[in-house]
Structures are given as C-alpha cells and as structure tokens.
Amino acid sequence: MLHRKLYQLCCDGREVCIFLRDQQRWIDRAQILDIEGDLVTLRYESDEEDEICAWEEMVRLESIGAVSQKLASIPKGNVEPLVCEDCPEEEKIRKIHPDSDRD
C-alpha cells in the first residue's frame, strides 16, 4: 500500500515530508525521484551555515514511517483570500457574519 502511494507521489512530482523511523528524523520538502525495488530515492534541500545544500538520498522502504504532503496554505492574519470572479457560485467563499449565528 505504501509502495503504491509513494509511486503515485513520484509520478505526480509532488513535494512531501517523510519521516525515517530508523533515524528518527523528518525530511521536509522532499521530492521522490525514483522507486526501485525497496529503495526510494529522495531529493531535498537544507540550510546549513549560510549555504543551501541539495541532497539526494536513497532510503529503504521499510525505514519510512510516515509520508505527508501540504494540501494548501492560507496566510495568517486578517487577509482576504483572492477569489476568481468566474468561479461557480457553489465554490465561492461566503462571508460569515458573527451576528448571523445568534438567530
């Protein structure tokens, strides 16, 4: 099951976060490059002492404990999200007024 999901993420080229059980660490913003047998090839970047380092790492499928991906992000604060005017009515974000819940 995990093998199939990793293969799908690899084909889609999606950015993922992967937890390695044997090393007890997360690899953030990684891209799955290849899956061959039980080896998964990952590429990711890290900031180390004023340098951005690019890494390519091969890990065993059995050492992967969890995989997550960001679905969406919304800025914090009092920011109005941009909405396309051509959006269908059922997909538009409706403003919720705090006084309307009191009825």
PDB file of C-alpha atoms in Angstrom, residues 17-101:
ATOM      1  CA  CYS A  17       7.639  15.320   4.073  1.00  0.00           C
ATOM      2  CA  ILE A  18       8.969  11.890   5.014  1.00  0.00           C
ATOM      3  CA  PHE A  19       9.669  10.505   8.491  1.00  0.00           C
ATOM      4  CA  LEU A  20      12.512   7.999   8.706  1.00  0.00           C
ATOM      5  CA  ARG A  21      11.878   5.595  11.598  1.00  0.00           C
ATOM      6  CA  ASP A  22      15.398   4.243  11.888  1.00  0.00           C
ATOM      7  CA  GLN A  23      16.933   7.748  12.098  1.00  0.00           C
ATOM      8  CA  GLN A  24      14.035   9.375  13.982  1.00  0.00           C
ATOM      9  CA  ARG A  25      14.026  12.437  11.713  1.00  0.00           C
ATOM     10  CA  TRP A  26      11.815  14.217   9.218  1.00  0.00           C
ATOM     11  CA  ILE A  27      12.942  15.146   5.726  1.00  0.00           C
ATOM     12  CA  ASP A  28      10.978  18.252   4.751  1.00  0.00           C
ATOM     13  CA  ARG A  29      10.065  19.352   1.250  1.00  0.00           C
ATOM     14  CA  ALA A  30      11.464  16.272  -0.467  1.00  0.00           C
ATOM     15  CA  GLN A  31      10.721  15.034  -3.949  1.00  0.00           C
ATOM     16  CA  ILE A  32      10.557  11.315  -4.665  1.00  0.00           C
ATOM     17  CA  LEU A  33      12.713  10.756  -7.739  1.00  0.00           C
ATOM     18  CA  ASP A  34      12.632   7.004  -8.156  1.00  0.00           C
ATOM     19  CA  ILE A  35      11.460   3.761  -6.588  1.00  0.00           C
ATOM     20  CA  GLU A  36      13.387   0.657  -7.481  1.00  0.00           C
ATOM     21  CA  GLY A  37      12.571  -2.492  -5.543  1.00  0.00           C
ATOM     22  CA  ASP A  38      12.642  -1.496  -1.884  1.00  0.00           C
ATOM     23  CA  LEU A  39      14.875   1.577  -2.427  1.00  0.00           C
ATOM     24  CA  VAL A  40      13.360   5.062  -2.624  1.00  0.00           C
ATOM     25  CA  THR A  41      15.477   7.926  -3.989  1.00  0.00           C
ATOM     26  CA  LEU A  42      14.706  11.346  -2.498  1.00  0.00           C
ATOM     27  CA  ARG A  43      15.956  14.834  -3.337  1.00  0.00           C
ATOM     28  CA  TYR A  44      15.718  17.711  -0.875  1.00  0.00           C
ATOM     29  CA  GLU A  45      17.468  20.916   0.179  1.00  0.00           C
ATOM     30  CA  SER A  46      18.689  22.048   3.597  1.00  0.00           C
ATOM     31  CA  ASP A  47      20.166  25.245   5.022  1.00  0.00           C
ATOM     32  CA  GLU A  48      23.500  24.673   6.708  1.00  0.00           C
ATOM     33  CA  GLU A  49      25.766  27.507   7.896  1.00  0.00           C
ATOM     34  CA  ASP A  50      24.720  30.114   5.303  1.00  0.00           C
ATOM     35  CA  GLU A  51      24.658  27.556   2.498  1.00  0.00           C
ATOM     36  CA  ILE A  52      21.807  25.823   0.785  1.00  0.00           C
ATOM     37  CA  CYS A  53      22.754  22.191   0.242  1.00  0.00           C
ATOM     38  CA  ALA A  54      20.976  19.884  -2.196  1.00  0.00           C
ATOM     39  CA  TRP A  55      20.836  16.235  -1.148  1.00  0.00           C
ATOM     40  CA  GLU A  56      19.920  13.069  -2.964  1.00  0.00           C
ATOM     41  CA  GLU A  57      19.393  10.166  -0.612  1.00  0.00           C
ATOM     42  CA  MET A  58      18.382   6.543  -1.041  1.00  0.00           C
ATOM     43  CA  VAL A  59      16.329   5.042   1.787  1.00  0.00           C
ATOM     44  CA  ARG A  60      14.774   1.642   2.259  1.00  0.00           C
ATOM     45  CA  LEU A  61      11.016   1.435   2.000  1.00  0.00           C
ATOM     46  CA  GLU A  62      10.816  -0.273   5.414  1.00  0.00           C
ATOM     47  CA  SER A  63      12.526   2.708   7.126  1.00  0.00           C
ATOM     48  CA  ILE A  64       9.791   5.135   6.005  1.00  0.00           C
ATOM     49  CA  GLY A  65       7.422   5.615   8.918  1.00  0.00           C
ATOM     50  CA  ALA A  66       5.173   8.375   7.583  1.00  0.00           C
ATOM     51  CA  VAL A  67       4.616  10.490   4.488  1.00  0.00           C
ATOM     52  CA  SER A  68       2.725  13.771   4.480  1.00  0.00           C
ATOM     53  CA  GLN A  69       2.070  16.472   1.948  1.00  0.00           C
ATOM     54  CA  LYS A  70       0.832  20.030   2.122  1.00  0.00           C
ATOM     55  CA  LEU A  71      -2.616  20.341   0.618  1.00  0.00           C
ATOM     56  CA  ALA A  72      -2.950  24.120   0.786  1.00  0.00           C
ATOM     57  CA  SER A  73      -1.773  27.159   2.660  1.00  0.00           C
ATOM     58  CA  ILE A  74      -3.508  30.342   3.725  1.00  0.00           C
ATOM     59  CA  PRO A  75      -1.683  33.395   5.065  1.00  0.00           C
ATOM     60  CA  LYS A  76      -2.201  34.174   8.741  1.00  0.00           C
ATOM     61  CA  GLY A  77      -3.755  37.409   9.864  1.00  0.00           C
ATOM     62  CA  ASN A  78      -6.619  39.479   8.618  1.00  0.00           C
ATOM     63  CA  VAL A  79      -6.026  38.905   4.903  1.00  0.00           C
ATOM     64  CA  GLU A  80      -8.855  38.496   2.431  1.00  0.00           C
ATOM     65  CA  PRO A  81      -8.128  35.491   0.157  1.00  0.00           C
ATOM     66  CA  LEU A  82      -8.193  36.149  -3.569  1.00  0.00           C
ATOM     67  CA  VAL A  83     -11.253  34.731  -5.288  1.00  0.00           C
ATOM     68  CA  CYS A  84     -11.771  34.456  -9.021  1.00  0.00           C
ATOM     69  CA  GLU A  85     -14.900  36.231 -10.249  1.00  0.00           C
ATOM     70  CA  ASP A  86     -15.558  33.459 -12.775  1.00  0.00           C
ATOM     71  CA  CYS A  87     -15.798  30.875 -10.008  1.00  0.00           C
ATOM     72  CA  PRO A  88     -19.058  28.858  -9.891  1.00  0.00           C
ATOM     73  CA  GLU A  89     -21.446  30.074  -7.183  1.00  0.00           C
ATOM     74  CA  GLU A  90     -21.282  26.810  -5.162  1.00  0.00           C
ATOM     75  CA  GLU A  91     -17.462  27.081  -4.936  1.00  0.00           C
ATOM     76  CA  LYS A  92     -17.322  30.723  -3.819  1.00  0.00           C
ATOM     77  CA  ILE A  93     -16.270  31.550  -0.263  1.00  0.00           C
ATOM     78  CA  ARG A  94     -19.136  33.163   1.613  1.00  0.00           C
ATOM     79  CA  LYS A  95     -18.510  35.778   4.266  1.00  0.00           C
ATOM     80  CA  ILE A  96     -19.717  34.636   7.675  1.00  0.00           C
ATOM     81  CA  HIS A  97     -21.099  37.361   9.902  1.00  0.00           C
ATOM     82  CA  PRO A  98     -20.818  36.723  13.664  1.00  0.00           C
ATOM     83  CA  ASP A  99     -24.313  38.204  14.243  1.00  0.00           C
ATOM     84  CA  SER A 100     -25.978  35.663  11.935  1.00  0.00           C
ATOM     85  CA  ASP A 101     -25.263  32.753  14.335  1.00  0.00           C
TER      86      ASP A 101
END
